[in-house]
Amino acid sequence: LPEPSHATHYEEGVDISHMRYYGTSGYFRNVYVNCDSVTCRVVSLSTTEASGLRVIDLSMDVEVSPHCIVATNMDLQTADSRLFMDARLYYHGWDEMQDYLNTVRHDVTLKTGTEVNLRDAAYWAPELWGIDCKVAVQGHIHGTVSDMQADGLIASFGESSEVFLDGSIQGLPYIKTTRIDADVHRLHTNYDDLAAVRHPEGIKMLLPEIISQMKVIDMDASLHGRLSDCEAYFNINSLIGDLEGHAKLAYDSTEQDYTYVGDLDSRDLGIRPILPNEWVSRTGMHLSFQGTGFDPETLEASMEGRLYNTQFRGHNLSRTTLSAELAEQVLNVDLQLKDTLINLDATLSAD
């Protein structure tokens, strides 16, 4: 097709049901027709989809039949990404292409050297517009676009960040309602790599001051649910200590805000980077928490539990129980401390 004369709205992404290509050119070799199948070597192919997604060059060995497309030794280059892979698409007939997202099954092996910029992902999931992060990826992906599984996926970004995971995604391309089930077997990252990621408009890194003091972060975790209604387990080790937790997050349509509940455990955790103060530097703990919102001006939260091996002004306190409540930017804390050094039952307040 010729290039559209009207302005293309890139923010709308690729319209799967009405994909259109223009400026297409290619060089094919060893073309064979066998009954209802065609095989060939695509030496070079370039094209641009109506959304603006541009394929600069594509080479592969390909077989096309009424029930599958097999592409091996594929080298795909866009303006921002390069993929080395073998891909197989399965379907019961050409009519299933009309409902590509839900009916065409994929079996894709991403090979070493593959590098994807998440800007390209935004063409398929427009909610990601504005993100900019190059990720080196290898592993096995299978399923339909709307119900995709990943096995042994290794992704790395930045100077030294890497994640190894298995999981599934159900509901693409609608990010807000997509369900994610992921088991992160290993995540190694650092503040500089995370801060270098350009996020979509309106999305910011949570707790950047704390993350900056964690420096290098090692974590294993699992995540199940949607962005607005999910449950997570995690185990984090960093420069400021260790932290294990379980949390549930849900969007409360009545309050027009997020609610959360969970538990936190640590053998040794630096307190001052999280809650600046002059008294407590480090502690072990078991805490339960719940709250609503993340904006410091409107956040309401409560917490209760116990602290142990707490470093209090240079002294080691064996056991402390506490409860705390934060509302209207005022923090109220009830402490019960029993130790050979000091016995204390106190209520503190700060804003």
Coordinates of C-alpha atoms in Angstrom, one line a residue:
L1 CA 0.0 0.0 0.0
P2 CA 1.1 3.6 -0.6
E3 CA 1.9 5.7 2.5
P4 CA -1.2 7.1 4.1
S5 CA -1.9 10.7 3.2
H6 CA -3.5 11.4 6.6
A7 CA -1.7 11.8 9.9
T8 CA -1.2 8.6 11.7
H9 CA -2.1 8.5 15.4
Y10 CA 0.8 6.5 16.8
E11 CA -0.7 6.5 20.3
E12 CA -3.4 4.2 19.2
G13 CA -0.9 1.5 18.4
V14 CA -1.4 -1.4 16.0
D15 CA -5.0 -2.3 15.1
I16 CA -4.6 -6.1 14.9
S17 CA -7.9 -6.5 13.0
H18 CA -7.0 -3.9 10.3
M19 CA -3.2 -4.0 10.0
R20 CA -2.0 -2.2 6.8
Y21 CA 1.6 -2.0 5.5
Y22 CA 3.2 0.5 3.1
G23 CA 6.6 1.1 1.6
T24 CA 7.1 -2.7 1.4
S25 CA 10.1 -4.1 -0.5
G26 CA 11.8 -7.5 -0.3
Y27 CA 14.2 -9.9 -1.9
F28 CA 13.2 -13.6 -1.9
R29 CA 15.2 -16.7 -3.0
N30 CA 14.6 -20.4 -3.4
V31 CA 10.8 -20.1 -3.6
Y32 CA 9.0 -23.5 -3.9
V33 CA 5.3 -24.2 -4.1
N34 CA 4.2 -27.7 -3.0
C35 CA 0.4 -28.1 -3.1
D36 CA -1.0 -25.6 -0.6
S37 CA 2.4 -24.8 1.0
V38 CA 5.1 -22.3 0.1
T39 CA 8.7 -22.3 1.3
C40 CA 11.4 -19.7 0.6
R41 CA 14.4 -17.8 1.9
V42 CA 13.6 -14.2 2.8
V43 CA 16.9 -12.5 2.2
S44 CA 15.7 -9.0 3.0
L45 CA 12.3 -7.4 3.7
S46 CA 11.4 -3.9 4.9
T47 CA 8.0 -2.4 5.6
T48 CA 6.1 0.1 7.8
E49 CA 2.8 -0.7 9.5
A50 CA 0.1 2.1 9.5
S51 CA 0.7 2.7 13.2
G52 CA 4.2 3.8 12.5
L53 CA 6.0 0.6 13.6
R54 CA 8.8 0.2 11.1
V55 CA 10.6 -3.0 10.1
I56 CA 14.0 -1.9 8.8
D57 CA 15.1 -5.4 7.8
L58 CA 13.9 -9.0 8.1
S59 CA 15.6 -12.2 7.0
M60 CA 14.5 -15.8 7.7
D61 CA 13.7 -19.2 6.3
V62 CA 9.9 -19.5 6.0
E63 CA 7.2 -22.0 5.3
V64 CA 3.6 -21.0 4.9
S65 CA 0.6 -23.3 4.8
P66 CA -3.1 -23.1 5.6
H67 CA -2.4 -24.3 9.2
C68 CA 0.9 -22.8 10.2
I69 CA 3.7 -20.4 9.5
V70 CA 7.2 -21.5 10.4
A71 CA 10.0 -19.0 10.4
T72 CA 13.5 -20.1 11.4
N73 CA 16.9 -18.3 11.6
M74 CA 15.0 -15.1 11.9
D75 CA 16.8 -11.8 12.2
L76 CA 14.3 -8.9 12.7
Q77 CA 15.3 -5.3 13.0
T78 CA 13.1 -2.4 13.9
A79 CA 14.2 1.2 14.6
D80 CA 14.7 0.3 18.3
S81 CA 15.0 -3.5 18.5
R82 CA 16.7 -6.5 17.0
L83 CA 15.4 -10.1 17.5
F84 CA 17.1 -13.4 16.7
M85 CA 14.6 -16.2 17.0
D86 CA 12.7 -19.2 15.6
A87 CA 8.9 -18.7 15.5
R88 CA 6.0 -21.0 14.7
L89 CA 2.4 -19.8 14.4
Y90 CA -0.4 -22.4 14.4
Y91 CA -4.0 -21.9 13.4
H92 CA -6.9 -24.0 12.0
G93 CA -7.4 -21.9 8.9
W94 CA -6.9 -18.5 7.4
D95 CA -10.2 -17.3 9.0
E96 CA -8.6 -17.4 12.4
M97 CA -6.4 -14.5 11.4
Q98 CA -9.5 -12.3 11.9
D99 CA -9.2 -12.9 15.6
Y100 CA -5.4 -13.0 15.7
L101 CA -5.1 -12.1 19.4
N102 CA -7.2 -15.0 20.7
T103 CA -6.8 -17.8 18.2
V104 CA -3.3 -17.8 16.6
R105 CA -1.0 -19.8 18.8
H106 CA 2.7 -18.9 19.0
D107 CA 5.8 -21.0 19.8
V108 CA 8.8 -18.7 19.9
T109 CA 12.4 -19.2 21.0
L110 CA 14.3 -16.0 21.6
K111 CA 18.0 -16.5 21.0
T112 CA 21.1 -14.9 22.4
G113 CA 21.7 -11.5 21.0
T114 CA 18.0 -10.5 21.0
E115 CA 17.5 -6.9 22.3
V116 CA 14.0 -5.4 22.6
N117 CA 13.3 -1.8 23.3
L118 CA 10.0 -1.5 25.3
R119 CA 9.1 1.4 23.0
D120 CA 8.2 -1.2 20.4
A121 CA 5.9 -3.0 22.9
A122 CA 3.8 0.2 23.1
Y123 CA 2.7 -0.3 19.5
W124 CA 0.9 -3.5 20.8
A125 CA 0.0 -2.2 24.2
P126 CA -0.6 1.6 23.9
E127 CA -0.7 2.1 27.7
L128 CA 3.1 1.8 27.6
W129 CA 3.6 4.9 25.4
G130 CA 6.4 6.9 26.8
I131 CA 8.5 4.0 28.2
D132 CA 12.1 3.7 26.9
C133 CA 14.2 0.8 28.0
K134 CA 16.3 -1.7 26.1
V135 CA 16.1 -5.2 27.3
A136 CA 18.2 -8.2 26.2
V137 CA 16.0 -11.3 26.2
Q138 CA 16.3 -15.0 25.7
G139 CA 13.9 -17.9 26.5
H140 CA 10.8 -19.7 25.3
I141 CA 7.4 -18.0 24.8
H142 CA 4.2 -19.8 23.7
G143 CA 0.5 -19.3 23.5
T144 CA -1.8 -16.7 22.0
V145 CA -1.2 -13.0 22.4
S146 CA -4.1 -12.8 24.9
D147 CA -2.9 -15.9 26.8
M148 CA 0.9 -16.0 26.7
Q149 CA 3.3 -18.2 28.8
A150 CA 7.0 -17.7 29.2
D151 CA 9.5 -20.5 30.3
G152 CA 13.0 -19.8 31.4
L153 CA 12.9 -16.2 30.4
I154 CA 16.1 -14.3 31.1
A155 CA 16.0 -10.5 30.6
S156 CA 18.8 -8.0 31.3
F157 CA 18.9 -4.2 31.1
G158 CA 21.1 -1.3 32.1
E159 CA 24.7 -1.9 33.3
S160 CA 24.1 -5.1 35.4
S161 CA 20.4 -5.8 36.0
E162 CA 19.1 -9.2 35.2
V163 CA 15.9 -11.1 35.9
F164 CA 15.2 -14.9 35.5
L165 CA 11.5 -15.8 35.5
D166 CA 8.6 -18.1 34.4
G167 CA 5.1 -16.8 34.1
S168 CA 2.0 -16.1 32.1
I169 CA 0.1 -13.0 30.9
Q170 CA -3.6 -13.1 30.2
G171 CA -5.6 -10.2 28.7
L172 CA -3.2 -8.4 26.4
P173 CA -3.3 -5.9 24.8
Y174 CA -5.4 -4.3 27.6
I175 CA -2.8 -3.6 30.2
K176 CA -5.1 -2.3 32.9
T177 CA -7.1 -5.6 33.0
T178 CA -4.3 -8.0 32.1
R179 CA -3.6 -10.7 34.7
I180 CA 0.0 -11.5 35.4
D181 CA 1.2 -14.7 37.1
A182 CA 5.0 -14.6 37.5
D183 CA 7.6 -16.4 39.5
V184 CA 10.8 -14.3 39.6
H185 CA 13.5 -16.8 40.5
R186 CA 16.2 -14.2 40.5
L187 CA 16.3 -10.4 40.1
H188 CA 19.6 -8.6 40.4
T189 CA 19.4 -4.8 39.9
N190 CA 20.6 -1.4 41.2
Y191 CA 19.2 2.1 41.6
D192 CA 21.1 3.6 38.7
D193 CA 19.7 1.0 36.2
L194 CA 16.1 1.5 37.6
A195 CA 16.4 5.3 37.5
A196 CA 17.6 5.3 33.9
V197 CA 14.3 3.7 32.7
R198 CA 12.0 6.3 31.1
H199 CA 8.5 5.6 32.3
P200 CA 5.1 6.3 30.6
E201 CA 3.6 9.7 31.5
G202 CA 2.1 9.7 34.9
I203 CA 4.1 6.7 36.2
K204 CA 7.0 7.2 38.6
M205 CA 9.4 5.1 40.5
L206 CA 8.0 4.3 43.9
L207 CA 10.1 5.3 47.0
P208 CA 13.1 6.5 45.0
E209 CA 14.9 7.8 48.1
I210 CA 14.8 4.4 49.8
I211 CA 15.8 2.5 46.6
S212 CA 18.8 4.9 46.1
Q213 CA 20.2 3.8 49.5
M214 CA 19.6 0.1 48.8
K215 CA 22.2 0.4 46.0
V216 CA 22.5 -3.2 44.8
I217 CA 19.3 -5.3 45.1
D218 CA 18.9 -9.1 45.0
M219 CA 15.4 -10.4 45.1
D220 CA 13.2 -13.4 44.4
A221 CA 9.4 -12.9 44.2
S222 CA 6.1 -14.0 42.8
L223 CA 3.3 -11.8 41.6
H224 CA -0.3 -12.9 40.8
G225 CA -3.2 -10.7 39.7
R226 CA -3.8 -7.4 37.8
L227 CA -2.1 -4.1 38.2
S228 CA -5.0 -2.8 40.3
D229 CA -5.7 -6.1 42.2
C230 CA -2.7 -8.3 42.9
E231 CA -0.9 -10.4 45.5
A232 CA 2.9 -10.6 45.9
Y233 CA 5.5 -12.5 47.8
F234 CA 9.1 -11.2 47.9
N235 CA 12.5 -11.7 49.6
I236 CA 14.9 -8.8 49.2
N237 CA 18.6 -8.4 50.1
S238 CA 20.3 -5.0 49.8
L239 CA 22.9 -2.8 51.3
I240 CA 20.4 -1.7 54.0
G241 CA 19.5 -5.3 55.0
D242 CA 17.1 -8.1 54.3
L243 CA 13.3 -8.0 54.0
E244 CA 10.8 -10.7 53.4
G245 CA 7.1 -10.0 52.8
H246 CA 3.7 -10.7 51.6
A247 CA 1.3 -8.1 50.3
K248 CA -2.1 -7.6 48.7
L249 CA -3.0 -4.6 46.7
A250 CA -6.5 -3.6 45.5
Y251 CA -8.1 -0.6 44.0
D252 CA -11.1 0.7 46.1
S253 CA -13.5 2.4 43.7
T254 CA -15.4 3.9 46.6
E255 CA -12.3 5.6 48.0
Q256 CA -10.8 6.2 44.5
D257 CA -7.5 4.9 45.8
Y258 CA -5.5 1.8 46.4
T259 CA -5.7 -0.3 49.6
Y260 CA -3.1 -2.7 50.8
V261 CA -2.4 -5.3 53.5
G262 CA 0.6 -7.5 54.3
D263 CA 3.3 -8.7 56.6
L264 CA 7.1 -7.9 56.8
D265 CA 9.9 -9.9 58.3
S266 CA 13.6 -9.1 58.7
R267 CA 16.6 -10.4 60.5
D268 CA 18.5 -7.1 60.2
L269 CA 17.2 -4.0 58.5
G270 CA 18.5 -0.4 58.4
I271 CA 15.8 1.9 59.7
R272 CA 17.2 5.4 59.1
P273 CA 17.0 5.1 55.2
I274 CA 13.3 4.2 55.5
L275 CA 12.3 6.3 58.5
P276 CA 14.9 9.0 59.3
N277 CA 15.3 9.4 63.1
E278 CA 18.0 9.9 65.7
W279 CA 17.2 6.9 67.9
V280 CA 16.9 3.6 66.0
S281 CA 19.5 2.6 63.4
R282 CA 18.9 -1.1 62.8
T283 CA 16.5 -3.8 63.9
G284 CA 15.0 -7.2 63.3
M285 CA 11.2 -7.3 63.0
H286 CA 7.9 -9.0 62.4
L287 CA 5.2 -6.5 61.3
S288 CA 1.7 -6.5 59.9
F289 CA 0.4 -3.5 58.1
Q290 CA -2.6 -2.1 56.2
G291 CA -3.4 1.2 54.5
T292 CA -4.9 3.3 51.8
G293 CA -3.1 5.4 49.3
F294 CA 0.5 6.2 48.5
D295 CA 0.4 10.0 48.4
P296 CA 2.1 11.3 51.6
E297 CA -0.5 14.0 51.9
T298 CA -3.5 11.6 51.9
L299 CA -2.0 8.3 53.0
E300 CA -3.6 6.5 55.8
A301 CA -2.0 3.4 57.3
S302 CA -1.5 1.3 60.4
M303 CA 1.0 -1.2 61.6
E304 CA 1.6 -3.5 64.6
G305 CA 4.2 -6.1 65.5
R306 CA 7.5 -6.6 67.4
L307 CA 11.1 -5.5 67.0
Y308 CA 14.1 -7.4 68.2
N309 CA 17.9 -6.9 68.4
T310 CA 17.1 -3.2 67.9
Q311 CA 20.1 -0.8 67.9
F312 CA 18.8 2.1 70.0
R313 CA 21.4 4.9 70.4
G314 CA 24.2 2.4 70.3
H315 CA 22.5 -0.1 72.7
N316 CA 21.0 -3.5 71.7
L317 CA 17.4 -3.9 72.9
S318 CA 16.2 -7.4 72.9
R319 CA 12.4 -7.0 72.3
T320 CA 10.0 -4.2 71.6
T321 CA 6.3 -4.3 70.7
L322 CA 4.7 -1.5 68.8
S323 CA 1.6 -0.2 67.0
A324 CA 1.6 2.8 64.7
E325 CA -1.0 4.8 62.8
L326 CA -0.4 7.4 60.1
A327 CA -3.3 9.8 59.2
E328 CA -3.5 13.3 57.9
Q329 CA 0.3 13.4 57.9
V330 CA 0.5 12.7 61.6
L331 CA 2.3 9.6 62.9
N332 CA 1.2 8.1 66.3
V333 CA 3.3 5.3 67.8
D334 CA 2.6 3.2 70.9
L335 CA 5.8 1.5 72.3
Q336 CA 6.2 -1.2 74.9
L337 CA 9.9 -1.9 75.6
K338 CA 11.1 -4.4 78.2
D339 CA 14.9 -4.8 78.5
T340 CA 17.7 -5.0 81.1
L341 CA 18.6 -1.5 80.0
I342 CA 15.2 0.1 80.0
N343 CA 11.5 -0.5 80.6
L344 CA 9.3 1.8 78.6
D345 CA 5.6 2.2 77.8
A346 CA 5.1 5.3 75.7
T347 CA 3.0 7.0 73.1
L348 CA 4.8 9.2 70.5
S349 CA 3.4 11.6 67.9
A350 CA 5.1 13.3 65.0
D351 CA 4.1 15.2 61.9

